[in-house]
Coordinates of C-alpha atoms in Angstrom, one line a residue:
M1185 CA 20.5 -19.1 -31.5
L1186 CA 22.7 -17.4 -33.9
F1187 CA 20.0 -17.3 -36.5
K1188 CA 17.6 -15.6 -34.0
F1189 CA 20.3 -13.1 -33.1
L1190 CA 20.9 -12.2 -36.7
L1191 CA 17.2 -11.9 -37.3
N1192 CA 17.0 -9.5 -34.4
I1193 CA 19.7 -7.4 -35.9
K1194 CA 18.0 -7.3 -39.3
N1195 CA 14.8 -6.3 -37.7
D1196 CA 16.4 -3.6 -35.7
I1197 CA 18.1 -2.3 -38.8
F1198 CA 14.8 -2.3 -40.7
F1199 CA 13.0 -0.3 -38.0
L1200 CA 16.0 2.2 -37.8
S1201 CA 15.7 2.7 -41.5
L1202 CA 11.9 3.4 -41.1
L1203 CA 12.7 6.1 -38.4
L1204 CA 15.3 7.6 -40.6
T1205 CA 13.0 7.4 -43.7
F1206 CA 10.3 9.3 -41.7
F1207 CA 12.4 12.2 -40.4
I1208 CA 14.5 12.6 -43.5
S1209 CA 11.5 12.8 -45.7
F1210 CA 9.5 15.0 -43.3
F1211 CA 12.3 17.7 -42.7
F1212 CA 13.4 17.6 -46.4
S1213 CA 9.7 18.2 -47.4
I1214 CA 9.5 21.2 -45.2
F1215 CA 12.8 22.6 -46.5
L1216 CA 12.0 22.0 -50.1
T1217 CA 8.5 23.4 -49.8
V1218 CA 9.8 26.8 -48.3
K1219 CA 12.4 26.9 -51.1
I1220 CA 9.8 26.2 -53.9
K1221 CA 7.2 28.5 -52.4
N1222 CA 9.7 31.4 -52.2
F1223 CA 11.0 30.7 -55.8
L1224 CA 7.5 30.6 -57.2
K1225 CA 6.4 33.7 -55.5
K1226 CA 9.7 35.5 -56.7
K1227 CA 8.8 34.5 -60.3
S1228 CA 5.2 35.3 -59.8
L1229 CA 4.4 31.7 -60.7
K1230 CA 0.9 31.0 -59.2
F1231 CA -2.4 29.1 -59.1
F1232 CA -5.0 30.2 -61.7
V1233 CA -8.6 30.2 -60.7
K1234 CA -11.2 29.2 -63.3
K1235 CA -13.5 32.0 -64.5
Y1236 CA -16.5 30.2 -63.2
Y1237 CA -15.2 29.8 -59.7
F1238 CA -17.0 31.8 -57.1
S1239 CA -15.5 34.8 -55.3
K1240 CA -14.7 32.7 -52.2
I1241 CA -11.6 31.3 -53.7
E1242 CA -10.6 34.1 -56.1
H1243 CA -8.0 35.3 -53.5
K1244 CA -6.3 31.9 -54.0
S1245 CA -5.1 33.1 -57.5
S1246 CA -2.0 34.6 -55.6
T1247 CA -1.1 31.3 -54.1
P1248 CA 1.8 29.5 -55.7
S1249 CA 1.3 25.9 -57.0
M1250 CA 3.5 23.1 -57.9
G1251 CA 4.4 22.2 -54.3
G1252 CA 4.1 18.6 -55.2
I1253 CA 7.7 18.8 -56.4
A1254 CA 8.7 19.0 -52.7
I1255 CA 6.7 15.8 -52.0
I1256 CA 8.3 14.0 -54.8
F1257 CA 12.0 14.8 -54.2
S1258 CA 11.8 14.5 -50.4
S1259 CA 10.2 11.0 -50.9
L1260 CA 12.8 9.9 -53.4
I1261 CA 15.8 11.0 -51.1
S1262 CA 14.6 8.3 -48.6
V1263 CA 13.7 5.8 -51.2
I1264 CA 17.1 6.0 -52.9
L1265 CA 18.8 5.5 -49.5
F1266 CA 16.8 2.7 -48.0
L1267 CA 15.1 0.7 -50.6
E1268 CA 16.3 -2.8 -51.7
W1269 CA 16.0 -2.5 -55.5
N1270 CA 14.2 -5.1 -57.6
F1271 CA 11.9 -5.0 -60.5
I1272 CA 8.9 -4.4 -58.3
S1273 CA 10.3 -1.4 -56.5
L1274 CA 11.5 0.1 -59.9
N1275 CA 8.1 -0.3 -61.4
I1276 CA 6.6 1.4 -58.4
L1277 CA 9.2 4.2 -58.6
F1278 CA 8.5 4.5 -62.3
T1279 CA 4.8 4.8 -61.7
F1280 CA 5.2 7.5 -59.0
C1281 CA 7.6 9.5 -61.2
A1282 CA 5.8 9.1 -64.4
F1283 CA 2.5 10.4 -63.0
A1284 CA 4.4 13.2 -61.2
L1285 CA 5.9 14.2 -64.7
I1286 CA 2.5 14.2 -66.2
G1287 CA 1.3 16.4 -63.6
F1288 CA 4.3 18.6 -63.7
L1289 CA 3.8 19.2 -67.5
D1290 CA 0.2 20.1 -66.8
D1291 CA 1.2 22.7 -64.1
I1292 CA 3.8 24.1 -66.4
F1293 CA 1.2 24.6 -69.2
K1294 CA -1.2 26.3 -66.8
I1295 CA 1.6 28.8 -65.9
Y1296 CA 2.8 29.3 -69.4
K1297 CA -0.8 29.9 -70.7
H1298 CA -1.7 32.0 -67.6
S1299 CA -5.0 30.0 -67.1
S1300 CA -6.4 27.1 -65.2
G1301 CA -6.4 24.8 -68.3
G1302 CA -3.1 23.0 -68.7
V1303 CA -2.5 20.3 -71.1
K1304 CA -5.6 19.3 -73.0
V1305 CA -7.7 16.7 -71.3
K1306 CA -7.4 14.3 -74.3
T1307 CA -3.5 14.7 -74.5
K1308 CA -3.3 14.2 -70.7
L1309 CA -5.5 11.1 -70.9
L1310 CA -3.4 9.7 -73.8
M1311 CA -0.2 10.2 -71.8
Q1312 CA -1.7 8.4 -68.7
I1313 CA -2.8 5.5 -71.0
F1314 CA 0.6 5.3 -72.5
V1315 CA 2.4 5.3 -69.2
S1316 CA -0.2 2.7 -67.7
F1317 CA 0.5 0.4 -70.5
I1318 CA 4.2 0.4 -69.7
I1319 CA 3.5 -0.1 -65.9
C1320 CA 1.2 -3.0 -66.9
Y1321 CA 4.0 -4.6 -69.0
L1322 CA 6.6 -4.3 -66.3
Y1323 CA 4.0 -5.6 -63.8
F1324 CA 3.3 -8.8 -65.7
Y1325 CA 6.4 -9.6 -67.6
C1326 CA 9.4 -8.0 -65.7
S1327 CA 8.7 -9.3 -62.1
N1328 CA 11.3 -10.9 -60.2
T1329 CA 8.8 -13.1 -58.4
K1330 CA 6.8 -15.8 -60.3
K1331 CA 4.0 -15.7 -57.7
V1332 CA 3.2 -12.1 -58.8
S1333 CA 2.8 -13.0 -62.5
V1334 CA 0.6 -16.1 -61.7
N1335 CA -1.6 -14.5 -59.1
S1336 CA -1.9 -11.1 -60.8
L1337 CA -4.7 -12.7 -62.9
Y1338 CA -6.9 -12.9 -59.8
F1339 CA -9.0 -10.2 -58.3
F1340 CA -8.9 -10.6 -54.5
I1341 CA -11.5 -9.3 -51.9
P1342 CA -9.4 -10.1 -48.8
L1343 CA -12.1 -9.5 -46.2
Y1344 CA -14.0 -12.6 -47.4
S1345 CA -11.0 -14.5 -48.8
Y1346 CA -12.7 -14.6 -52.1
K1347 CA -10.9 -14.4 -55.5
M1348 CA -12.4 -13.9 -58.9
D1349 CA -10.5 -15.0 -61.9
L1350 CA -11.0 -12.1 -64.4
G1351 CA -8.6 -13.7 -66.9
S1352 CA -5.5 -12.2 -68.3
A1353 CA -7.1 -9.8 -70.9
F1354 CA -9.8 -8.5 -68.6
Y1355 CA -7.5 -8.1 -65.7
K1356 CA -5.0 -6.1 -67.8
I1357 CA -7.9 -3.7 -68.9
F1358 CA -8.9 -3.4 -65.3
F1359 CA -5.3 -2.7 -64.3
I1360 CA -4.9 0.3 -66.6
L1361 CA -8.2 1.7 -65.8
F1362 CA -7.6 1.3 -62.0
I1363 CA -4.3 3.2 -62.3
I1364 CA -5.8 6.0 -64.4
G1365 CA -9.0 6.2 -62.4
Y1366 CA -7.2 6.4 -59.0
A1367 CA -4.7 9.0 -60.2
N1368 CA -7.5 11.3 -61.6
S1369 CA -9.7 10.8 -58.5
T1370 CA -7.0 12.2 -56.2
N1371 CA -6.4 15.0 -58.8
L1372 CA -10.0 16.0 -58.6
T1373 CA -10.0 15.9 -54.8
D1374 CA -7.3 18.4 -54.7
G1375 CA -9.6 21.5 -54.7
I1376 CA -9.7 22.8 -51.1
D1377 CA -6.8 23.8 -48.8
E1378 CA -5.3 20.6 -47.2
L1379 CA -8.2 18.3 -48.3
L1380 CA -6.1 15.9 -50.5
S1381 CA -3.2 16.1 -48.0
R1382 CA -5.4 15.0 -45.1
L1383 CA -7.3 12.3 -47.0
S1384 CA -3.9 11.0 -48.4
I1385 CA -2.4 10.9 -44.9
V1386 CA -5.4 8.6 -43.6
T1387 CA -5.2 6.4 -46.6
L1388 CA -1.4 5.9 -46.5
I1389 CA -1.5 5.3 -42.7
S1390 CA -4.1 2.7 -43.3
F1391 CA -1.9 1.0 -46.0
L1392 CA 1.0 1.2 -43.6
L1393 CA -0.9 -0.5 -40.8
I1394 CA -2.1 -3.2 -43.2
L1395 CA 1.4 -3.7 -44.4
Y1396 CA 2.8 -3.9 -40.8
I1397 CA 0.1 -6.2 -39.5
L1398 CA 0.6 -8.7 -42.4
L1399 CA 4.4 -8.2 -42.7
Y1400 CA 5.0 -11.9 -42.0
K1401 CA 2.0 -13.2 -43.7
I1402 CA 3.7 -13.1 -47.1
E1403 CA 1.3 -15.5 -48.8
Y1404 CA -1.3 -12.7 -48.4
F1405 CA 0.6 -10.4 -50.6
H1406 CA 2.1 -13.0 -53.0
L1407 CA 5.3 -11.1 -52.7
E1408 CA 8.7 -11.6 -51.3
S1409 CA 9.5 -10.2 -47.8
S1410 CA 11.9 -7.8 -49.3
S1411 CA 9.2 -6.3 -51.5
V1412 CA 6.8 -5.9 -48.6
R1413 CA 9.6 -4.1 -46.7
N1414 CA 10.1 -1.9 -49.7
L1415 CA 6.4 -1.0 -49.8
I1416 CA 6.5 0.0 -46.1
I1417 CA 9.6 2.3 -46.6
F1418 CA 8.1 3.7 -49.8
T1419 CA 4.7 4.5 -48.3
L1420 CA 6.3 5.9 -45.2
A1421 CA 8.6 8.3 -47.2
I1422 CA 5.5 9.7 -49.1
L1423 CA 3.4 9.9 -45.9
A1424 CA 6.2 11.8 -44.1
S1425 CA 6.6 14.2 -47.2
I1426 CA 2.9 15.0 -47.2
I1427 CA 2.9 15.7 -43.6
G1428 CA 5.8 18.0 -44.1
F1429 CA 4.0 19.7 -47.0
L1430 CA 0.8 20.0 -45.0
W1431 CA 2.7 22.4 -42.6
F1432 CA 2.3 25.0 -45.4
N1433 CA -0.8 23.6 -47.0
S1434 CA -3.1 23.9 -44.1
N1435 CA -5.8 26.4 -44.3
P1436 CA -5.1 29.1 -45.3
A1437 CA -2.8 27.4 -47.8
E1438 CA 0.6 29.1 -48.5
I1439 CA 1.1 26.8 -51.5
F1440 CA -0.7 24.1 -53.5
M1441 CA 0.7 20.7 -54.5
G1442 CA -0.8 21.0 -58.1
D1443 CA -1.2 18.0 -60.4
T1444 CA 2.5 17.2 -59.8
G1445 CA 1.5 16.1 -56.3
S1446 CA -2.1 14.9 -56.8
L1447 CA -1.5 12.7 -59.8
S1448 CA 1.7 10.9 -58.3
I1449 CA -0.1 10.2 -55.0
G1450 CA -3.0 8.6 -56.8
G1451 CA -0.8 6.7 -59.1
Y1452 CA 1.4 5.5 -56.2
I1453 CA -1.7 4.1 -54.2
A1454 CA -3.0 2.3 -57.2
I1455 CA 0.2 0.5 -58.0
I1456 CA 0.9 -0.7 -54.5
S1457 CA -2.7 -1.9 -54.2
L1458 CA -2.3 -3.9 -57.4
Y1459 CA 0.9 -5.5 -56.0
M1460 CA -0.7 -6.1 -52.7
K1461 CA -3.8 -7.7 -54.3
C1462 CA -6.2 -5.4 -52.4
E1463 CA -7.7 -3.4 -55.2
I1464 CA -11.2 -3.5 -53.4
L1465 CA -9.6 -2.3 -50.1
A1466 CA -7.9 0.5 -52.0
I1467 CA -11.2 1.7 -53.4
L1468 CA -12.8 1.6 -50.0
L1469 CA -9.9 3.3 -48.2
G1470 CA -10.0 6.0 -50.9
L1471 CA -13.8 6.1 -51.1
I1472 CA -13.9 9.9 -50.8
F1473 CA -11.5 10.2 -53.9
F1474 CA -14.0 8.0 -56.0
I1475 CA -17.0 9.8 -54.7
E1476 CA -15.5 13.1 -55.8
S1477 CA -14.7 11.6 -59.3
L1478 CA -18.1 10.1 -59.6
S1479 CA -19.7 13.5 -58.8
V1480 CA -18.0 14.9 -61.8
I1481 CA -18.8 12.1 -64.1
L1482 CA -22.6 12.1 -63.0
Q1483 CA -22.7 15.9 -63.4
V1484 CA -21.3 15.8 -67.0
L1485 CA -23.6 12.9 -68.1
Y1486 CA -26.7 14.5 -66.5
F1487 CA -25.9 17.9 -67.9
K1488 CA -25.8 16.4 -71.4
I1489 CA -28.7 14.2 -71.1
S1490 CA -31.0 16.8 -69.5
K1491 CA -29.7 19.5 -71.8
G1492 CA -28.4 21.9 -69.3
K1493 CA -29.6 20.7 -65.7
R1494 CA -27.3 19.9 -63.0
I1495 CA -27.3 17.4 -60.1
F1496 CA -24.9 19.3 -58.1
L1497 CA -24.5 23.1 -57.8
M1498 CA -20.9 22.5 -58.8
S1499 CA -18.6 19.5 -59.1
P1500 CA -16.5 18.0 -57.7
L1501 CA -18.5 17.3 -54.6
H1502 CA -16.5 19.6 -52.3
H1503 CA -17.4 22.7 -54.5
H1504 CA -21.0 21.7 -54.1
F1505 CA -20.7 22.1 -50.4
Q1506 CA -18.8 25.4 -50.8
K1507 CA -21.7 26.7 -52.9
K1508 CA -23.9 25.5 -50.0
K1509 CA -21.9 28.0 -47.8
F1510 CA -20.1 25.3 -45.8
S1511 CA -16.8 26.6 -44.6
D1512 CA -13.7 25.0 -46.2
S1513 CA -12.5 23.8 -42.7
K1514 CA -15.8 22.0 -42.1
I1515 CA -15.7 20.3 -45.4
V1516 CA -12.2 19.1 -44.9
T1517 CA -12.9 18.0 -41.3
R1518 CA -16.1 16.0 -42.2
F1519 CA -14.4 14.4 -45.2
T1520 CA -11.5 13.4 -43.1
I1521 CA -13.8 12.0 -40.4
I1522 CA -15.7 10.0 -42.9
S1523 CA -12.4 8.6 -44.3
C1524 CA -11.1 7.8 -40.8
I1525 CA -14.3 5.9 -40.0
I1526 CA -14.0 3.9 -43.2
S1527 CA -10.3 3.1 -42.5
V1528 CA -10.9 2.1 -39.0
S1529 CA -13.7 -0.2 -39.8
I1530 CA -11.6 -2.0 -42.6
L1531 CA -8.7 -2.4 -40.2
I1532 CA -10.9 -3.8 -37.5
L1533 CA -12.5 -6.3 -40.0
L1534 CA -9.0 -7.1 -41.5
A1535 CA -7.5 -7.8 -38.0
K1536 CA -10.5 -10.0 -37.1
K1537 CA -9.9 -12.0 -40.3
I1538 CA -6.2 -12.5 -39.3

């Protein structure tokens, strides 16, 4: 009886912390976005449009960027207040902040150079590889849960309860590529007003539902219950921060999140997917991100092989549709609908499996 009473109190405190996490992150995000927007406008620090971009988005050159700073700090406020700290939560925090810092440096270089080209691609990639190696080391060798280290060598496909042992070396290579790939995919998706914000909201809500549905099925995650609760709080904080930012990022955008926001969001989704052992689910939930990234890869490869020919009018894919005279709002809405359909389908299949 006493145990049940104490358990109910613990659950009530947890749900209260979730409620506070959401509202604190949301309102701080709005507050910080306004402050950052006004500061950037005052200092004439703005978004730079590439020369080959079409006239449709040239007016955006007067729009301030680096709004991702608001997402980062408003998320961190709730995280610092409500997280139960352990090695897993620290590694997730490090991933989130490290990719935000890489994005911030890129945004700063764009402003300093007065162009759309920030840090050199090779330099940025080397920074991402270096950070991913540190994350990989922390993941495998500094975990406070033996289960994580043991089961991290497996590659799970949860919908079919199938696991494929990649072996330590191959999984670590996959681990690093997965984080870098996801971070850059979200980065490439951030090219139209509110596109990445909306898609990220759908993806993060899906992760929240999966975490909540399986909160008491800890064997699925191979994590301790405290770590699962941490994932819920951290994800909710970022979700609320993006919703607050979307208030000003909706079409026509008053501010862009820049690489600071887009890289950190991708890095975060990647690392929690690896801890949850749902890498395949993460790719499916973020399928639009990877399609955008794939369109760039295919465009570059085909351009080189065919000596100047292109598959798309312009890449990433959303720019192809812009060239096709689709309105930005129609592109964003349709991409969001596709993402919702994928997410709902996955959640239904997952619920059926449970």
